[in-house]
PDB file of C-alpha atoms in Angstrom:
ATOM      1  CA  MET A  30     103.132 113.101  89.859  1.00  0.00           C
ATOM      2  CA  GLU A  31     106.029 112.901  91.040  1.00  0.00           C
ATOM      3  CA  GLN A  32     107.663 110.014  93.009  1.00  0.00           C
ATOM      4  CA  MET A  33     110.401 110.841  95.686  1.00  0.00           C
ATOM      5  CA  VAL A  34     112.197 107.808  96.440  1.00  0.00           C
ATOM      6  CA  SER A  35     115.445 107.729  99.148  1.00  0.00           C
ATOM      7  CA  ASN A  36     118.736 107.092  98.984  1.00  0.00           C
ATOM      8  CA  MET A  37     117.698 103.844 100.917  1.00  0.00           C
ATOM      9  CA  GLN A  38     115.571 102.539  99.165  1.00  0.00           C
ATOM     10  CA  LYS A  39     117.212 102.621  96.275  1.00  0.00           C
ATOM     11  CA  LYS A  40     120.275 100.699  97.938  1.00  0.00           C
ATOM     12  CA  THR A  41     118.079  98.163  99.318  1.00  0.00           C
ATOM     13  CA  PHE A  42     116.420  98.015  95.756  1.00  0.00           C
ATOM     14  CA  LEU A  43     120.242  97.679  94.568  1.00  0.00           C
ATOM     15  CA  ARG A  44     120.899  94.890  97.185  1.00  0.00           C
ATOM     16  CA  TRP A  45     118.277  92.671  96.476  1.00  0.00           C
ATOM     17  CA  ILE A  46     119.280  92.755  92.410  1.00  0.00           C
ATOM     18  CA  LEU A  47     122.497  91.398  92.982  1.00  0.00           C
ATOM     19  CA  ASP A  48     121.982  89.118  96.114  1.00  0.00           C
ATOM     20  CA  ARG A  49     119.588  87.243  93.340  1.00  0.00           C
ATOM     21  CA  ARG A  50     122.354  87.162  91.171  1.00  0.00           C
ATOM     22  CA  LEU A  51     120.471  88.028  88.312  1.00  0.00           C
ATOM     23  CA  LEU A  52     123.480  89.665  86.748  1.00  0.00           C
ATOM     24  CA  THR A  53     126.246  88.209  85.134  1.00  0.00           C
ATOM     25  CA  ASN A  54     128.140  90.452  83.761  1.00  0.00           C
ATOM     26  CA  ARG A  55     131.399  91.625  86.109  1.00  0.00           C
ATOM     27  CA  GLU A  56     131.720  95.115  85.240  1.00  0.00           C
ATOM     28  CA  ILE A  57     127.632  96.255  85.160  1.00  0.00           C
ATOM     29  CA  ILE A  58     127.943  94.994  89.303  1.00  0.00           C
ATOM     30  CA  TRP A  59     130.496  97.094  89.854  1.00  0.00           C
ATOM     31  CA  LEU A  60     129.002 100.077  88.723  1.00  0.00           C
ATOM     32  CA  LEU A  61     125.816  98.868  90.405  1.00  0.00           C
ATOM     33  CA  HIS A  62     127.869  98.608  93.395  1.00  0.00           C
ATOM     34  CA  TYR A  63     129.377 102.038  93.008  1.00  0.00           C
ATOM     35  CA  LEU A  64     126.307 103.486  92.793  1.00  0.00           C
ATOM     36  CA  MET A  65     125.126 102.073  96.280  1.00  0.00           C
ATOM     37  CA  SER A  66     128.761 103.377  97.726  1.00  0.00           C
ATOM     38  CA  ASN A  67     128.067 106.814  96.116  1.00  0.00           C
ATOM     39  CA  ASP A  68     124.802 109.190  98.021  1.00  0.00           C
ATOM     40  CA  GLN A  69     125.495 112.253  95.959  1.00  0.00           C
ATOM     41  CA  LEU A  70     125.042 110.297  93.093  1.00  0.00           C
ATOM     42  CA  LEU A  71     122.251 108.835  93.768  1.00  0.00           C
ATOM     43  CA  ALA A  72     120.207 110.477  95.094  1.00  0.00           C
ATOM     44  CA  ARG A  73     120.896 111.584  90.975  1.00  0.00           C
ATOM     45  CA  ILE A  74     119.777 108.589  90.695  1.00  0.00           C
ATOM     46  CA  HIS A  75     116.269 107.955  89.013  1.00  0.00           C
ATOM     47  CA  ILE A  76     114.636 104.625  87.856  1.00  0.00           C
ATOM     48  CA  VAL A  77     112.056 104.299  85.221  1.00  0.00           C
ATOM     49  CA  ASP A  78     110.469 102.062  83.083  1.00  0.00           C
ATOM     50  CA  ASP A  79     111.058 103.947  79.754  1.00  0.00           C
ATOM     51  CA  VAL A  80     114.834 106.173  79.201  1.00  0.00           C
ATOM     52  CA  SER A  81     113.255 107.177  75.667  1.00  0.00           C
ATOM     53  CA  GLU A  82     113.370 110.873  74.625  1.00  0.00           C
ATOM     54  CA  LEU A  83     116.158 111.892  78.347  1.00  0.00           C
ATOM     55  CA  ASN A  84     119.752 113.429  77.551  1.00  0.00           C
ATOM     56  CA  ARG A  85     121.287 111.214  80.557  1.00  0.00           C
ATOM     57  CA  SER A  86     120.151 107.660  80.890  1.00  0.00           C
ATOM     58  CA  MET A  87     120.959 103.779  81.651  1.00  0.00           C
ATOM     59  CA  THR A  88     119.519 100.465  80.446  1.00  0.00           C
ATOM     60  CA  ILE A  89     120.723  97.041  81.996  1.00  0.00           C
ATOM     61  CA  SER A  90     119.026  93.716  80.237  1.00  0.00           C
ATOM     62  CA  ASP A  91     119.229  90.387  80.930  1.00  0.00           C
ATOM     63  CA  PHE A  92     120.559  88.568  78.446  1.00  0.00           C
ATOM     64  CA  ARG A  93     118.571  88.287  75.211  1.00  0.00           C
ATOM     65  CA  GLU A  94     119.738  87.820  71.419  1.00  0.00           C
ATOM     66  CA  ASN A  95     118.563  90.844  69.703  1.00  0.00           C
ATOM     67  CA  ASP A  96     118.987  92.915  73.225  1.00  0.00           C
ATOM     68  CA  ARG A  97     122.326  94.618  74.336  1.00  0.00           C
ATOM     69  CA  ILE A  98     123.007  94.028  78.517  1.00  0.00           C
ATOM     70  CA  PHE A  99     124.136  97.990  79.008  1.00  0.00           C
ATOM     71  CA  ARG A 100     123.855 101.260  77.326  1.00  0.00           C
ATOM     72  CA  TYR A 101     124.707 104.428  78.321  1.00  0.00           C
ATOM     73  CA  VAL A 102     123.128 107.502  77.090  1.00  0.00           C
ATOM     74  CA  LYS A 103     124.741 111.422  77.260  1.00  0.00           C
ATOM     75  CA  GLU A 104     122.985 113.399  75.361  1.00  0.00           C
ATOM     76  CA  THR A 105     124.578 111.736  71.296  1.00  0.00           C
ATOM     77  CA  VAL A 106     126.118 109.290  72.977  1.00  0.00           C
ATOM     78  CA  GLU A 107     125.899 105.738  73.728  1.00  0.00           C
ATOM     79  CA  THR A 108     128.245 103.556  74.850  1.00  0.00           C
ATOM     80  CA  ASN A 109     127.744  99.971  75.623  1.00  0.00           C
ATOM     81  CA  ASP A 110     131.188  99.697  78.334  1.00  0.00           C
ATOM     82  CA  PRO A 111     130.133 100.260  81.564  1.00  0.00           C
ATOM     83  CA  GLU A 112     133.461 101.269  82.391  1.00  0.00           C
ATOM     84  CA  LYS A 113     132.695 104.157  80.317  1.00  0.00           C
ATOM     85  CA  ALA A 114     129.552 105.108  81.803  1.00  0.00           C
ATOM     86  CA  PHE A 115     131.231 105.157  85.356  1.00  0.00           C
ATOM     87  CA  HIS A 116     133.895 107.100  84.022  1.00  0.00           C
ATOM     88  CA  ASP A 117     131.139 110.248  83.482  1.00  0.00           C
ATOM     89  CA  LEU A 118     129.361 109.246  85.742  1.00  0.00           C
ATOM     90  CA  ARG A 119     132.148 109.529  88.526  1.00  0.00           C
ATOM     91  CA  MET A 120     132.863 112.968  86.771  1.00  0.00           C
ATOM     92  CA  ASN A 121     129.220 114.556  86.542  1.00  0.00           C
ATOM     93  CA  GLN A 122     127.559 114.178  90.163  1.00  0.00           C
ATOM     94  CA  ASP A 123     125.617 116.739  89.358  1.00  0.00           C
ATOM     95  CA  GLU A 124     123.142 115.442  86.516  1.00  0.00           C
ATOM     96  CA  ALA A 125     119.925 113.415  86.565  1.00  0.00           C
ATOM     97  CA  VAL A 126     120.170 109.397  85.410  1.00  0.00           C
ATOM     98  CA  TYR A 127     117.681 108.184  84.267  1.00  0.00           C
ATOM     99  CA  LEU A 128     117.997 103.721  85.252  1.00  0.00           C
ATOM    100  CA  GLN A 129     115.855 101.503  83.075  1.00  0.00           C
ATOM    101  CA  LEU A 130     116.033  97.971  83.909  1.00  0.00           C
ATOM    102  CA  ASN A 131     114.803  95.140  81.546  1.00  0.00           C
ATOM    103  CA  ILE A 132     114.841  92.465  83.881  1.00  0.00           C
ATOM    104  CA  ASP A 133     111.631  90.052  84.075  1.00  0.00           C
ATOM    105  CA  SER A 134     111.963  89.107  87.364  1.00  0.00           C
ATOM    106  CA  VAL A 135     112.696  92.862  88.741  1.00  0.00           C
ATOM    107  CA  ARG A 136     109.517  93.976  86.886  1.00  0.00           C
ATOM    108  CA  ARG A 137     107.346  91.922  88.233  1.00  0.00           C
ATOM    109  CA  SER A 138     108.601  92.513  91.754  1.00  0.00           C
ATOM    110  CA  PRO A 139     106.866  94.448  94.859  1.00  0.00           C
ATOM    111  CA  ILE A 140     109.879  96.177  95.503  1.00  0.00           C
ATOM    112  CA  TYR A 141     110.507  97.559  91.771  1.00  0.00           C
ATOM    113  CA  PHE A 142     107.345  99.344  91.814  1.00  0.00           C
ATOM    114  CA  SER A 143     108.742 101.042  95.537  1.00  0.00           C
ATOM    115  CA  VAL A 144     111.332 102.574  93.737  1.00  0.00           C
ATOM    116  CA  LEU A 145     109.338 103.867  90.146  1.00  0.00           C
ATOM    117  CA  GLU A 146     109.871 107.064  89.223  1.00  0.00           C
ATOM    118  CA  GLU A 147     108.184 109.462  85.858  1.00  0.00           C
ATOM    119  CA  ASN A 148     109.762 109.694  83.157  1.00  0.00           C
ATOM    120  CA  PRO A 149     109.592 113.342  83.059  1.00  0.00           C
ATOM    121  CA  HIS A 150     109.409 113.106  79.576  1.00  0.00           C
ATOM    122  CA  SER A 151     106.432 110.930  79.791  1.00  0.00           C
ATOM    123  CA  SER A 152     102.434 111.929  79.740  1.00  0.00           C
ATOM    124  CA  ALA A 153     101.612 108.271  80.777  1.00  0.00           C
ATOM    125  CA  ASP A 154     101.348 108.696  84.996  1.00  0.00           C
ATOM    126  CA  VAL A 155     103.575 105.130  86.464  1.00  0.00           C
ATOM    127  CA  HIS A 156     100.699 104.979  88.801  1.00  0.00           C
ATOM    128  CA  GLU A 157      98.296 104.510  86.418  1.00  0.00           C
ATOM    129  CA  LYS A 158     100.257 102.357  84.369  1.00  0.00           C
ATOM    130  CA  TYR A 159     101.357  99.465  87.333  1.00  0.00           C
ATOM    131  CA  GLY A 160      99.022 100.129  89.801  1.00  0.00           C
ATOM    132  CA  GLN A 161      96.481  97.346  89.279  1.00  0.00           C
ATOM    133  CA  PHE A 162      99.800  95.297  88.361  1.00  0.00           C
ATOM    134  CA  ALA A 163     101.803  96.329  91.472  1.00  0.00           C
ATOM    135  CA  GLU A 164      98.090  96.253  93.944  1.00  0.00           C
ATOM    136  CA  HIS A 165      98.709  92.043  92.964  1.00  0.00           C
ATOM    137  CA  ALA A 166     102.070  91.607  92.979  1.00  0.00           C
ATOM    138  CA  ALA A 167     101.476  93.191  96.841  1.00  0.00           C
ATOM    139  CA  ASP A 168      99.299  91.204  97.344  1.00  0.00           C
ATOM    140  CA  GLU A 169     100.795  88.335  96.341  1.00  0.00           C
ATOM    141  CA  ALA A 170     104.309  89.380  98.435  1.00  0.00           C
ATOM    142  CA  GLU A 171     101.365  89.430 101.624  1.00  0.00           C
ATOM    143  CA  LEU A 172     100.283  86.138 100.862  1.00  0.00           C
ATOM    144  CA  ALA A 173     103.798  84.743 100.804  1.00  0.00           C
ATOM    145  CA  PHE A 174     104.551  85.772 103.667  1.00  0.00           C
ATOM    146  CA  THR A 175     101.023  84.935 105.464  1.00  0.00           C
ATOM    147  CA  ILE A 176     101.994  81.447 103.985  1.00  0.00           C
ATOM    148  CA  ASN A 177     105.360  81.647 105.470  1.00  0.00           C
ATOM    149  CA  ARG A 178     104.663  83.155 108.768  1.00  0.00           C
ATOM    150  CA  LEU A 179     102.358  79.809 109.553  1.00  0.00           C
ATOM    151  CA  ASN A 180     104.727  77.346 108.514  1.00  0.00           C
ATOM    152  CA  LEU A 181     107.341  79.074 110.617  1.00  0.00           C
ATOM    153  CA  ALA A 182     104.551  78.581 113.611  1.00  0.00           C
ATOM    154  CA  ILE A 183     104.129  75.827 112.629  1.00  0.00           C
ATOM    155  CA  ASN A 184     107.214  73.813 112.286  1.00  0.00           C
ATOM    156  CA  GLU A 185     107.629  75.865 116.137  1.00  0.00           C
ATOM    157  CA  ALA A 186     104.558  74.283 117.285  1.00  0.00           C
ATOM    158  CA  LEU A 187     105.700  71.226 116.625  1.00  0.00           C
ATOM    159  CA  ASP A 188     109.250  71.376 117.778  1.00  0.00           C
ATOM    160  CA  ASN A 189     107.735  71.948 121.566  1.00  0.00           C
ATOM    161  CA  GLY A 190     104.898  69.120 120.761  1.00  0.00           C
ATOM    162  CA  ASP A 191     102.080  71.537 120.946  1.00  0.00           C
ATOM    163  CA  LYS A 192      99.133  69.617 118.344  1.00  0.00           C
ATOM    164  CA  GLU A 193      96.719  72.344 119.614  1.00  0.00           C
ATOM    165  CA  LEU A 194      98.470  74.429 118.487  1.00  0.00           C
ATOM    166  CA  PHE A 195      99.904  72.767 115.390  1.00  0.00           C
ATOM    167  CA  TYR A 196      96.071  71.780 114.276  1.00  0.00           C
ATOM    168  CA  LEU A 197      94.791  75.355 114.762  1.00  0.00           C
ATOM    169  CA  LEU A 198      97.600  76.820 112.332  1.00  0.00           C
ATOM    170  CA  SER A 199      97.495  73.928 109.990  1.00  0.00           C
ATOM    171  CA  LYS A 200      93.810  74.535 109.695  1.00  0.00           C
ATOM    172  CA  GLN A 201      94.846  78.348 108.821  1.00  0.00           C
ATOM    173  CA  LEU A 202      97.839  77.319 106.496  1.00  0.00           C
ATOM    174  CA  LYS A 203      95.009  75.595 104.897  1.00  0.00           C
ATOM    175  CA  GLU A 204      91.974  78.250 104.918  1.00  0.00           C
ATOM    176  CA  VAL A 205      94.292  80.735 103.715  1.00  0.00           C
ATOM    177  CA  ARG A 206      95.552  78.464 100.862  1.00  0.00           C
ATOM    178  CA  LYS A 207      92.529  77.358  99.128  1.00  0.00           C
ATOM    179  CA  HIS A 208      91.058  81.102  99.295  1.00  0.00           C
ATOM    180  CA  SER A 209      94.934  82.267  97.347  1.00  0.00           C
TER     181      SER A 209
END
């Protein structure tokens, strides 16, 4: 089952990565900004969990000892230079490009699962492979949102001097935390 991911979803995801300063390499950051600014090219970018057996791919990793932080492959040519990848992407905007992110904090986030697509050469279904993990991540995000909303409401009740509402919301917050 192929998942269609809109350019807006991809831009939101890439912006989320950049806003968290998960990448430190200036050229990779520039490359992601370029992808976000070019709708035609962004439509050809597919975020996958594994780029093996694909003719045109990019892999971006956080810093690890034995892992390169950037790898761009086009058929049999490979480079670790984001600038060379930029030039190829700029000149060839009609071919699909598959992007793999080896960044732990990204791969555990619900936003990652919202843009994750299937590798066309893989028999594994993304939804079967990550469905349960994605549900768990979404549940955690929902819980965090609920706790944050209750904390804001409690602060507002305190600011307004509303003791009844404060006690009611505090009780709700205690129940939510107890069941989490």
